[in-house]
XYZ file of C-alpha atoms in Angstrom:
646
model
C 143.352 72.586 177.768
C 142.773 73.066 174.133
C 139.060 74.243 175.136
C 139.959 77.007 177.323
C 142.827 78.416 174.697
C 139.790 78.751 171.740
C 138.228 80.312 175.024
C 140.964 82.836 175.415
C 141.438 83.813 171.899
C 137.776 84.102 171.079
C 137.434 86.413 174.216
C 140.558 88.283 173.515
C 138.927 88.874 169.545
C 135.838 90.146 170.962
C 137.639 93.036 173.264
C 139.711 93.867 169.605
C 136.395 94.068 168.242
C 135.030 96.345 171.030
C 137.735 98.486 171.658
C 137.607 99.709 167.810
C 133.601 100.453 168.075
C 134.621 102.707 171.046
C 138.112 104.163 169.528
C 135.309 105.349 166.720
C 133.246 106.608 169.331
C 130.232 104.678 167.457
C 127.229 102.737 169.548
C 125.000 101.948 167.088
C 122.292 99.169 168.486
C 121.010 98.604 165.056
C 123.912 99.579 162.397
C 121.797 102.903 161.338
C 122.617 105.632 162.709
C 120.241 108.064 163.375
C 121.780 112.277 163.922
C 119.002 114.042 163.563
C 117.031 113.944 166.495
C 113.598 114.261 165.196
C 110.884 112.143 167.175
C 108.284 110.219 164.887
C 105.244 111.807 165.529
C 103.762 111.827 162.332
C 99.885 110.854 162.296
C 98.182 109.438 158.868
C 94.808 111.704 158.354
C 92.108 109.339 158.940
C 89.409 111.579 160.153
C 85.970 110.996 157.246
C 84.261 113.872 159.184
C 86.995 116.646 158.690
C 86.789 118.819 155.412
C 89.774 120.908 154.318
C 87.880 124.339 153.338
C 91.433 126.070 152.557
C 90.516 126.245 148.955
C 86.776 126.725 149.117
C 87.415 129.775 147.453
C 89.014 128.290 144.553
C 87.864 125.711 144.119
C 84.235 127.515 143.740
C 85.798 129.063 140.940
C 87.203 125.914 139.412
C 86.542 122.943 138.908
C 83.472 123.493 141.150
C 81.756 122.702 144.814
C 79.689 119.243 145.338
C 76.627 120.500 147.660
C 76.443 118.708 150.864
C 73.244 117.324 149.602
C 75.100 114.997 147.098
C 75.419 111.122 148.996
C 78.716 109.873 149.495
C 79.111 106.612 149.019
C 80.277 104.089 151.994
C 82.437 100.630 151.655
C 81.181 100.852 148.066
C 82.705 98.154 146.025
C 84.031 98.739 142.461
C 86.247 96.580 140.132
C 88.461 97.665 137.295
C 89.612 95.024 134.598
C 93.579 96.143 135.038
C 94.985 93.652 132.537
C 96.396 95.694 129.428
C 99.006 95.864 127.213
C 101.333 98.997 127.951
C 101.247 100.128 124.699
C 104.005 102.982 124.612
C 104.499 106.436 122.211
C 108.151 104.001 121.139
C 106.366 101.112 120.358
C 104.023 102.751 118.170
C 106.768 105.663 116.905
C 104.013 108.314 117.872
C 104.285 111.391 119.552
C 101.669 110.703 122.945
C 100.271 107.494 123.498
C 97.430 106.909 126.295
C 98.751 105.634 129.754
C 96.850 102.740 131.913
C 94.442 105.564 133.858
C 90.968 103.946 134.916
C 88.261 106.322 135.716
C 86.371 104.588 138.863
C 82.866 106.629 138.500
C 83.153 108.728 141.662
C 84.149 112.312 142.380
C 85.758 113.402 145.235
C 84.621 116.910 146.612
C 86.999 119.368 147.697
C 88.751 119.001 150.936
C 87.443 115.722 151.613
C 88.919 112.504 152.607
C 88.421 109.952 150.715
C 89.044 106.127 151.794
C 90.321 103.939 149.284
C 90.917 99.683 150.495
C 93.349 97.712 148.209
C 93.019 94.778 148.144
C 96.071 92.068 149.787
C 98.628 91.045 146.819
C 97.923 94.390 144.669
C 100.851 96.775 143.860
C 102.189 99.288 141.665
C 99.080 101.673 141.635
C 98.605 105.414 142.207
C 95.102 107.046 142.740
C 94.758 110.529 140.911
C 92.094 113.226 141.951
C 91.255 115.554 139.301
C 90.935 115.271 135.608
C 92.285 119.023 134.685
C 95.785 118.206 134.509
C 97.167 121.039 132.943
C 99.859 122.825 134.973
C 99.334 126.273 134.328
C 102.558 127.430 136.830
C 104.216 130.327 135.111
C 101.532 131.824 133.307
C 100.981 135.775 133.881
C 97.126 135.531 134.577
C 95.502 132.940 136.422
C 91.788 132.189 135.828
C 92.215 128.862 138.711
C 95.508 127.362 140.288
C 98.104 126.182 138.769
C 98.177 122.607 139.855
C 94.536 121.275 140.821
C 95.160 117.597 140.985
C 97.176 115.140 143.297
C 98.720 111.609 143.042
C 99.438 109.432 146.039
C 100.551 105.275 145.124
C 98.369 103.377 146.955
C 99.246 100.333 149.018
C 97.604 96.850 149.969
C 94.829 97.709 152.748
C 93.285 101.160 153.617
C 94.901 104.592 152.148
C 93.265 107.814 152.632
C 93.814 110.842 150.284
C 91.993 114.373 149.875
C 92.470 116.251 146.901
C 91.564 120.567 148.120
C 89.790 121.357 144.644
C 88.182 118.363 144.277
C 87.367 115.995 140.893
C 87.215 112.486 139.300
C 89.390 109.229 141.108
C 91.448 107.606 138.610
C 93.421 104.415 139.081
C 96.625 104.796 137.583
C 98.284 101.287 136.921
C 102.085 100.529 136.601
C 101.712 96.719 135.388
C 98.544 94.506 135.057
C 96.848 92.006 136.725
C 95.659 88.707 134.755
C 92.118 88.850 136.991
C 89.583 91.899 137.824
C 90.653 93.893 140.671
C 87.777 94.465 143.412
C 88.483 97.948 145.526
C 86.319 99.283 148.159
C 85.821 103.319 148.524
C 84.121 105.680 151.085
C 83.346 109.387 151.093
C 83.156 110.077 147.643
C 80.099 111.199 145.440
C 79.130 108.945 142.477
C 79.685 110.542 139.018
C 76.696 110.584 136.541
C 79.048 108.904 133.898
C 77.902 107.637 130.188
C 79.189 104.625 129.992
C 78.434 103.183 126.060
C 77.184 99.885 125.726
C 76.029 100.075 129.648
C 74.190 102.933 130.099
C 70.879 103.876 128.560
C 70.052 107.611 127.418
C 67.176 108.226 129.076
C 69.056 106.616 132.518
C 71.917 108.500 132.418
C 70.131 112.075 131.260
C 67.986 111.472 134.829
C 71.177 110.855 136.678
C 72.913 114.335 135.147
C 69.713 116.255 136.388
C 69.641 114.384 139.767
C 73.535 114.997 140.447
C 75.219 117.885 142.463
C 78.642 116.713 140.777
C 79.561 119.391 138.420
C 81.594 116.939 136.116
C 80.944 114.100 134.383
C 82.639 111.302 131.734
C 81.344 110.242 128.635
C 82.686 107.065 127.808
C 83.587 104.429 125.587
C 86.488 101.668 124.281
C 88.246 104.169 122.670
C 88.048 107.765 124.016
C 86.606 109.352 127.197
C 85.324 113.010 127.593
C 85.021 115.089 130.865
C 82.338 117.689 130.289
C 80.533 120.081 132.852
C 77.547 119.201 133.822
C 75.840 122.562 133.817
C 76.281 122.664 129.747
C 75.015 119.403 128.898
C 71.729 120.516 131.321
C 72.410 123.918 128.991
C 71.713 122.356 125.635
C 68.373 120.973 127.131
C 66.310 124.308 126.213
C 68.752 124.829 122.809
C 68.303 123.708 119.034
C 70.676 120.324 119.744
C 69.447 119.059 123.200
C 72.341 116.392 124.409
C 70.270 114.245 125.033
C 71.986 111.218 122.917
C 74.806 110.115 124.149
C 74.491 106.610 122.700
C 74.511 107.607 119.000
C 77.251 110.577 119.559
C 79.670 108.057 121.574
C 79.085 105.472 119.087
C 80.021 107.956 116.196
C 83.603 108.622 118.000
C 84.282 105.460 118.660
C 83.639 104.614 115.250
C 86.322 107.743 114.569
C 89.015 106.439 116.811
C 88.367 102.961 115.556
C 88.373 103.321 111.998
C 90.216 106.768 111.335
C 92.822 106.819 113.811
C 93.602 102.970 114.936
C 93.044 101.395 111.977
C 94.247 103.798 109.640
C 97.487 103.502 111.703
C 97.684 99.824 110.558
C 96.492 98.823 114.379
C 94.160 96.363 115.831
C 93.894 94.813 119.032
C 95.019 91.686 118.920
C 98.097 92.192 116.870
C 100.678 89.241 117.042
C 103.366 91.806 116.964
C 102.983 94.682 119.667
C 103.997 97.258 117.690
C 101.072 96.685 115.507
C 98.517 96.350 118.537
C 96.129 99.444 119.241
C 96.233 101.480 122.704
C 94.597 99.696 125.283
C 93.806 102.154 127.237
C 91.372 105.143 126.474
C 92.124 108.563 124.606
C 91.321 111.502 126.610
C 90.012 114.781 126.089
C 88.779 117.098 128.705
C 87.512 121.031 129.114
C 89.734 123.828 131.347
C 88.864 127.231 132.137
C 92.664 128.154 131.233
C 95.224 126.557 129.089
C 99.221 125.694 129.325
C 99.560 126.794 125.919
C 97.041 128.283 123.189
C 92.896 127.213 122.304
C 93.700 123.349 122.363
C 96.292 121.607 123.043
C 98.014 117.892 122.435
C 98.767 115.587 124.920
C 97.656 112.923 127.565
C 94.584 114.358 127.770
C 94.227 116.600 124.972
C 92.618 119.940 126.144
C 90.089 122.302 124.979
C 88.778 125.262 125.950
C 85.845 124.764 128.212
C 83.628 126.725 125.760
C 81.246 125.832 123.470
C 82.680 125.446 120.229
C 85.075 122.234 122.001
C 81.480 120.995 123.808
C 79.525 120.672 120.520
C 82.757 118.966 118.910
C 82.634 116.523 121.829
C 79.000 116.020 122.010
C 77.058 117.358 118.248
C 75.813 114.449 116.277
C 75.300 116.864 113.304
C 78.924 117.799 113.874
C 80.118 114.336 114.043
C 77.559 113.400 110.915
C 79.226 116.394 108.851
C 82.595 117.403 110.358
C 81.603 121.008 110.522
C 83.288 122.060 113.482
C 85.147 118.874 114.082
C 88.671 120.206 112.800
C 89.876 121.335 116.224
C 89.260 117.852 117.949
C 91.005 115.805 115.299
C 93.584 118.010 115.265
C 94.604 117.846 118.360
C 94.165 114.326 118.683
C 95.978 114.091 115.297
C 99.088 115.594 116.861
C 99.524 112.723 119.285
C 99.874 110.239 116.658
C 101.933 111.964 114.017
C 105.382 110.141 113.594
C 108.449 112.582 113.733
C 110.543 110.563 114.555
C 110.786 108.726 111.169
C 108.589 110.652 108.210
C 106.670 113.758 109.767
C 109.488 115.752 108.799
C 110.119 119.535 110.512
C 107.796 122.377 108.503
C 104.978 119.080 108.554
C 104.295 119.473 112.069
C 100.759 121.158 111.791
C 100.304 119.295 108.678
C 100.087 115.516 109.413
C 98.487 115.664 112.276
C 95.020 117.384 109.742
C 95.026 114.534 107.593
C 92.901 112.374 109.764
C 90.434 115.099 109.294
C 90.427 113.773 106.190
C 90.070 110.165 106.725
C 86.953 110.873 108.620
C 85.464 113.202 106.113
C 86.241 110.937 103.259
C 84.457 107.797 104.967
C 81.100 109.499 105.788
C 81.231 111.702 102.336
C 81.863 114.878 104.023
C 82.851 118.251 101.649
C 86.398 118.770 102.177
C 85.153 122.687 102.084
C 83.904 122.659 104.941
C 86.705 121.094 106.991
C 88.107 124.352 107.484
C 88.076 128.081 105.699
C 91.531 127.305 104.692
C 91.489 123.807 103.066
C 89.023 125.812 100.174
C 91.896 128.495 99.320
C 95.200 126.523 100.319
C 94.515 123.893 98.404
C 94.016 125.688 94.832
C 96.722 127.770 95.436
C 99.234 124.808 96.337
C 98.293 123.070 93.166
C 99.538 126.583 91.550
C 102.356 126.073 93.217
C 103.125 122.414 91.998
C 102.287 122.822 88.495
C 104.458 125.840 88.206
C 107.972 125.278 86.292
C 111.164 126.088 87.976
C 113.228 125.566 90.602
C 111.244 124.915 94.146
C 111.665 124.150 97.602
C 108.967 122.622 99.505
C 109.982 123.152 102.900
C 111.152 126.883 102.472
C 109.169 128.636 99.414
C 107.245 131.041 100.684
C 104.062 130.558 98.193
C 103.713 126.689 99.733
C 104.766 128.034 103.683
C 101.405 127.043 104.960
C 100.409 124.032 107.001
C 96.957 123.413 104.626
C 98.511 124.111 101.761
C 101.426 121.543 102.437
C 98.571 119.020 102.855
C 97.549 118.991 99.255
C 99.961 116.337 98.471
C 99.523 113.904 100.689
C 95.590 114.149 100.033
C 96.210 114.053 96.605
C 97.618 110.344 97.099
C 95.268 109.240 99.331
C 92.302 110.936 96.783
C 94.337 108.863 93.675
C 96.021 105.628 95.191
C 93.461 105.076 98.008
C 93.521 105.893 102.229
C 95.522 102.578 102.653
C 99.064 104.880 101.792
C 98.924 106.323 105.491
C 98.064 102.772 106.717
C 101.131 101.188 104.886
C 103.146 104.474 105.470
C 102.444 104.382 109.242
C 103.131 100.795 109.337
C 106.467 100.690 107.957
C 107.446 103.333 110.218
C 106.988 101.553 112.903
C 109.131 98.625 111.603
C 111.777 100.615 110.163
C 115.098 99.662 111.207
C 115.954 102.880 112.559
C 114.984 106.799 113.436
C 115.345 109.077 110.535
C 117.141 112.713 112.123
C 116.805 115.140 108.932
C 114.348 116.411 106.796
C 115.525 114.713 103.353
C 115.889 111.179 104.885
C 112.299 111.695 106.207
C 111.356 112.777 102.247
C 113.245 110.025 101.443
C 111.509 107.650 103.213
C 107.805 108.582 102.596
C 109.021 108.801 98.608
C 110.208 105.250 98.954
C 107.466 103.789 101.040
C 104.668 105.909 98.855
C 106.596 104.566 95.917
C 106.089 100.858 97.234
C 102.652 101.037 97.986
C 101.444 102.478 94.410
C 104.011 100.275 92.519
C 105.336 103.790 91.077
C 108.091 105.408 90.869
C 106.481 109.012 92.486
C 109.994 111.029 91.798
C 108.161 112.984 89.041
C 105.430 113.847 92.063
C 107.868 114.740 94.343
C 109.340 116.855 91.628
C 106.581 118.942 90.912
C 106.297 119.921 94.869
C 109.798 120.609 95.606
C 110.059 117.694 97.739
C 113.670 117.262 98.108
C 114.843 113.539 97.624
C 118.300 111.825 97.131
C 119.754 110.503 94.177
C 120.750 107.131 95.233
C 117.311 106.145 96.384
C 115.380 107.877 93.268
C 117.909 105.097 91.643
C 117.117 102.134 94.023
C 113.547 103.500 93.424
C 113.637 103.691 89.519
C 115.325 100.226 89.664
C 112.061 98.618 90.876
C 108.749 100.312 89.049
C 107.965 102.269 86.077
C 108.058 106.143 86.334
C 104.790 108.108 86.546
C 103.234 109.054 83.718
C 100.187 110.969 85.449
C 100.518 114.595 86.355
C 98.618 113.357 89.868
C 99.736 116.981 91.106
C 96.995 118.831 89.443
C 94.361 116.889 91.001
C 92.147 119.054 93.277
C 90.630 116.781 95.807
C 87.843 119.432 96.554
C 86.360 118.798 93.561
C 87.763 115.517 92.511
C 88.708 117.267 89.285
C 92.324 117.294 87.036
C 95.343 114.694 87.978
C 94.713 112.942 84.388
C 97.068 114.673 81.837
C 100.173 113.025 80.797
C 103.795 113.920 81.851
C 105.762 115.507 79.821
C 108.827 117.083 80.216
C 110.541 119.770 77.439
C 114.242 119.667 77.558
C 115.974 122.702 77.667
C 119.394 124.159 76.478
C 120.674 124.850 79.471
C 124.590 126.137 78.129
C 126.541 125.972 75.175
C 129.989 126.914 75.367
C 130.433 128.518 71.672
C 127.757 130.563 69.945
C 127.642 132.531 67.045
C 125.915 135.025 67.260
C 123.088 136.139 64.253
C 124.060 132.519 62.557
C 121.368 130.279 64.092
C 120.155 129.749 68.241
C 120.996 127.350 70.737
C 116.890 126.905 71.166
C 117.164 125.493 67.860
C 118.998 122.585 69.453
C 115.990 121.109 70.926
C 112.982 122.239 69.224
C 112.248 119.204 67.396
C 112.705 120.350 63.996
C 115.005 119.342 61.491
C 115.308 121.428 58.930
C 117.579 124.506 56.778
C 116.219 127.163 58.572
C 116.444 125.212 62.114
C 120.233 124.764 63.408
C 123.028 126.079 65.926
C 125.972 127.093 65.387
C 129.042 127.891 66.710
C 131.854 131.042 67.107
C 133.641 131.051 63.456
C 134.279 134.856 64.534
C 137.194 135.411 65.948
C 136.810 132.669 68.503
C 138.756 132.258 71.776
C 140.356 128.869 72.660
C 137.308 128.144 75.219
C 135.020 128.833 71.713
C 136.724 126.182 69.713
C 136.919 122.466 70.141
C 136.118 120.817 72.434
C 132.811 122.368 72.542
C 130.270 121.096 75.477
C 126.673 121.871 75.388
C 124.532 121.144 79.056
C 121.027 119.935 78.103
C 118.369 119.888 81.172
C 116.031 117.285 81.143
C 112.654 119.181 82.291
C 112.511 117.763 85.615
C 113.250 118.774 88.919
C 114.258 115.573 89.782
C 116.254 112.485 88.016
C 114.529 110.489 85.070
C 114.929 108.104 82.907
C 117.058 108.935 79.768
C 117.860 106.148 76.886
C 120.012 108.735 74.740
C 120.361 111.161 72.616
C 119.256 112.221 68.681
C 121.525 114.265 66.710
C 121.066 116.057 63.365
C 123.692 117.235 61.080
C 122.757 120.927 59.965
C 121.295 120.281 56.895
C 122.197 122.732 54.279
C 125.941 123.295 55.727
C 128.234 119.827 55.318
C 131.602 121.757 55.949
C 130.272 122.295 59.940
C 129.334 118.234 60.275
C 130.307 117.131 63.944
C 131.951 114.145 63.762
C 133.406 112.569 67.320
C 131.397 113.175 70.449
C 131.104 111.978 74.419
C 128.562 112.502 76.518
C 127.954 112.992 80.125
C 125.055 112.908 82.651
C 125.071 114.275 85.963
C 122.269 115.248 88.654
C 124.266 118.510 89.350
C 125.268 120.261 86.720
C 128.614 120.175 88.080
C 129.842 116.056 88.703
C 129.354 114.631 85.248
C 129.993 110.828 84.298
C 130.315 109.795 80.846
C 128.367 107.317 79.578
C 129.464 106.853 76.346
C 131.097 107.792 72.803
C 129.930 107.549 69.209
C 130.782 108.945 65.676
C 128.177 111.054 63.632
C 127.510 109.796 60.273
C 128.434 112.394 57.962
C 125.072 113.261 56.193
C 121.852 114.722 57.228
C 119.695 111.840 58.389
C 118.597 111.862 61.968
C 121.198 109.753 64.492
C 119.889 108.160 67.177
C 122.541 107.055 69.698
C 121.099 105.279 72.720
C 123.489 104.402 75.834
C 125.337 101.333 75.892
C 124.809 100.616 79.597
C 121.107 101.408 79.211
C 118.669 104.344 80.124
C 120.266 106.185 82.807
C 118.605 108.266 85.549
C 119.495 111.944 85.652
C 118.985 115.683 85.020
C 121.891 116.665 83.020
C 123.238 115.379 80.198
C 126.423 117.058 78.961
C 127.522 116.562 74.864
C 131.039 117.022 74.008
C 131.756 118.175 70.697
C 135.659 116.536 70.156
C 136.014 117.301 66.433
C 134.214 118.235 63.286
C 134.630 118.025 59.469
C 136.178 122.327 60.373
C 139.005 122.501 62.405
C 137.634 125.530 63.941
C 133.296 125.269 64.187
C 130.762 122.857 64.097
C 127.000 123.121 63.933
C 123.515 120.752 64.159
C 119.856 121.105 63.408
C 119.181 118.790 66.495
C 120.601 117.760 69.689
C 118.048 116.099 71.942
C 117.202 113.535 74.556
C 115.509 110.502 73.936
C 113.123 110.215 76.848
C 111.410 106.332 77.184
């Protein structure tokens, strides 16, 4: 009895439960509905012996044919060591870092299939066809297409892709893989690649005449280069025949492992990964037509397929000399500046150029020859720095050039050694956080510049109208002793200058009562005590803002804060009934917030007062003397009225 009611009320549930799916009108078999109608009759193309000839045209144009003469390869086998560290642009605080793309050694022709077998348990990889990567969609005039590569992610077993123009397979990896990755490939032509370290010259210049493929790599560790064939077989019949791969490979990887990795403060096996070098290659390749300008930055950097960008990819003499390197380290130099902590905004065809410096300096280049504008920028930015006055770095007009605004930062390297960009680069990395303006960016290379040399640089930074804030030219001058060198009139193009002393002339920079024809405010500070040297002020008919108390502004010299210990006074010394006799004084970085920093009484005779600060030497540009009262109820007046400078 008890059966048959569960009976009924499990029967009676399931007609609820039916009765709803039909008040719905639903009858879904699987619980996915499917409106659309469409019958799957998509096919996967599989055919080897079909070419796509759509682009022919093209693709003759750009990147090139393959004749049919060239072999392609069948159920060739190749393996790729996939098991890197993803080093990342925000790990290293760099602009472009290089991505996990592994050049395989074949070419694909245009518009024809190429079979690619994965192997069972491998994921997260994409197969790219076509090196030129530059998507030129938008520009006006079009010398090829637009878009001349493809991606497709590739799966465990067999996956077939075409690419209509043609070029080099690349692996493209999302994560690694602890062991070597065997793949297997059909239909493609081999590419007559320099591999350094693997291939010999004499090999690989018979494989470049034997080939049909009309592009090849040259690689190494460090950087790979996709040339056309037709100019290395070019230079064969010029005055630099490429015909050494081996020594010109060996020379950039020397540049990419000395001057760019290690002068970034990275190595391979870093404990901490944000100290750990790319581990995948730089790129640089050759177009017929650029996104944007001659050369460009990015992942790859790209030149224009002339030959200027050849010979700086392939010239030993250019490589032995840096004539003609510039554009190539430039570019590549752009990648790793760091704006997002010190590289601040009018810098950003600056930094990137000083690598073209580290390379120069470590094979004894001439810095002339870097580039027509280094030899006349840098003279005239030294002008610039060793000019008094007021001055603005970022926005004067006579230092609003990107070579001239390298001067300083060569000048350190030139005076304090190359290892200032290493720790510089270094500590940006660590740094706690971004820096968004331009003065916390000055602020930071002062400090970090300042650290490294044991200095306190604010008199550099001074001289170049490099901006920098109070509190940390404090937390600065609290640490290390002030320069004394004028380093700013160094020229590192002929390692001459940088050696006199610094010294700064303090100037009268107000005095609020002045009579005029009876002494000069000049007189103040020139150093001389004596009858016929003194100030003095309004006995004429004065107004109440002439008469006490009476404030005169000193200037220190500098365009930045430094160290004062006080200040020497001088009664006038023919003239006792103008003695000053109470006084406060003042310092401020403004000329308009002043803090006082102490009182004192003039002795009331003509011997020179010194009257340091009580709290110490203080760190300013101002210094402000009060005049409260004198032995005249009206005037007063000194011989001297200085700063004592440490």
């Amino acid at each position: 009895m008890k059966f048959n009611q569960l009976t009924k009320i499990f029967g009676l549930s399931l007609l609820v439960v039916l009765t709803a799916c039909k008040k719905y009108g639903y009858e879904i078999q699987d619980g996915y509905p499917d409106n659309s109608q469409n019958v799957a009759e998509g096919t996967i193309d599989t055919n080897m012996k079909v070419i796509d000839k759509s682009m022919y045209g093209k693709a003759r144009v750009f990147p090139g044919l393959v004749d049919q003469s060239e072999p392609r390869v069948k159920d060739v086998q190749f393996t790729l060591d996939l098991n890197f560290t993803d080093q990342t642009s925000q790990n290293l605080r760099i602009s472009v870092a290089p991505s996990p793309q592994y050049s395989t050694g074949f070419y694909a022709a245009p518009g024809e299939l190429i079979k690619i077998v994965v192997p069972a348990g491998v994921d997260g990889l994409t197969v790219q066809i076509g090196a030129h990567t530059d998507d030129l969609s938008g520009k006006s005039t079009l010398l090829r297409d637009p878009v001349i590569y493809n991606r497709k992610q590739l799966v465990s077993g067999v996956n077939y892709v075409r690419n209509l123009y043609g070029g080099h397979i690349y692996i493209l990896a999302t994560f690694a893989y602890a062991n070597p990755v065997t793949f297997t490939i059909t239909g493609a032509c081999v590419s007559p690649d320099f591999i350094l370290g693997q291939t010999t010259d004499e090999a690989w210049l018979a494989k470049v005449k034997a080939s049909a493929v009309p592009w090849l790599e040259l690689r190494t560790k460090r950087v790979i280069f996709t040339i056309p064939r037709d100019k290395v077989l070019a230079t064969l019949n010029s005055s630099e025949p490429f015909t050494n791969p081996t020594l010109a490979m060996t020379k950039w990887n020397d540049v990419f492992d000395l001057d760019y990795n290690a002068w970034m403060g990275l190595s391979d096996n870093a404990p901490d990964i944000r100290d750990r070098s790319p581990q995948s290659q730089w790129r640089g390749v050759l177009d017929i037509q650029l996104s944007l300008g001659y050369g460009h930055s990015g992942f790859p950097f790209v030149g224009q397929n002339d030959s200027e960008w050849f010979k700086s990819f392939t010239s030993v003499n250019n490589l032995n000399t840096s004539n003609g390197q510039w554009g190539s380290y430039h570019e590549f130099g752009h990648n790793c500046q760091q704006p997002g902590v010190w590289s601040w905004s009018t810098l950003g065809e600056t930094t990137n150029n000083l690598f073209s410096f580290k390379v120069a300096n470590r094979i004894g280049a001439n810095y002339n020859i870097l580039h027509p504008a280094v030899s006349s920028g840098f003279p005239q930015a030294i002008t610039y720095a060793t000019t008094a006055g007021t001055k603005n770095f970022d926005t004067d007009a006579a230092i609003n050039d990107p070579f001239k605004r390298m001067t300083p930062f060569v000048q350190i390297f030139e005076k304090y050694g190359y290892g200032a960009m290493t720790y510089l680069y270094s500590q940006a990395r660590h740094a706690d956080r971004l820096n968004s303006s331009d003065i916390t960016k000055h602020n930071f290379v002062y400090e970090k510049l300042s650290d490294y040399t044991q200095t306190d640089l604010s008199p550099f930074f001074g001289a170049w109208g490099i901006l920098i804030s109070d509190a940390v030219v404090a937390k600065v001058a609290a640490k290390y002793p002030t320069l004394k060198t004028a380093i700013w009139t160094y020229n590192p193009l002929n390692k001459t200058g940088g050696t006199g002393t610094i010294t700064y002339s303090t100037t009268v920079v107000s005095v609020s009562s002045t009579q005029s024809g009876d002494g000069t405010n000049a007189a103040l500070v020139d150093g001389v005590v004596s009858a016929a040297s003194y100030w003095h002020s309004k006995y004429s008919s004065p107004t109440a803002a002439e008469t006490f108390p009476i404030s005169i502004v000193l200037g220190t010299g500098s365009p930045i804060p430094i160290s004062i210990k006080g200040v020497t006074f001088a009664q006038r010394q023919n003239n006792s009934a103008g003695y000053v006799k109470d006084v406060e004084i003042f310092t401020s970085n403004d000329n308009v917030n002043y803090v006082s920093v102490g009182t004192t009484t003039l002795p009331q005779n003509t011997a020179v007062y010194n009257f340091n600060f009580p709290g110490g030497n203080v760190s300013t540009k101002f210094v402000k003397v009060v005049i409260k009262n004198g032995a005249n109820a009206v005037y007063a007046n000194l011989s001297e009225c200085n700063l004592i400078k440490p």
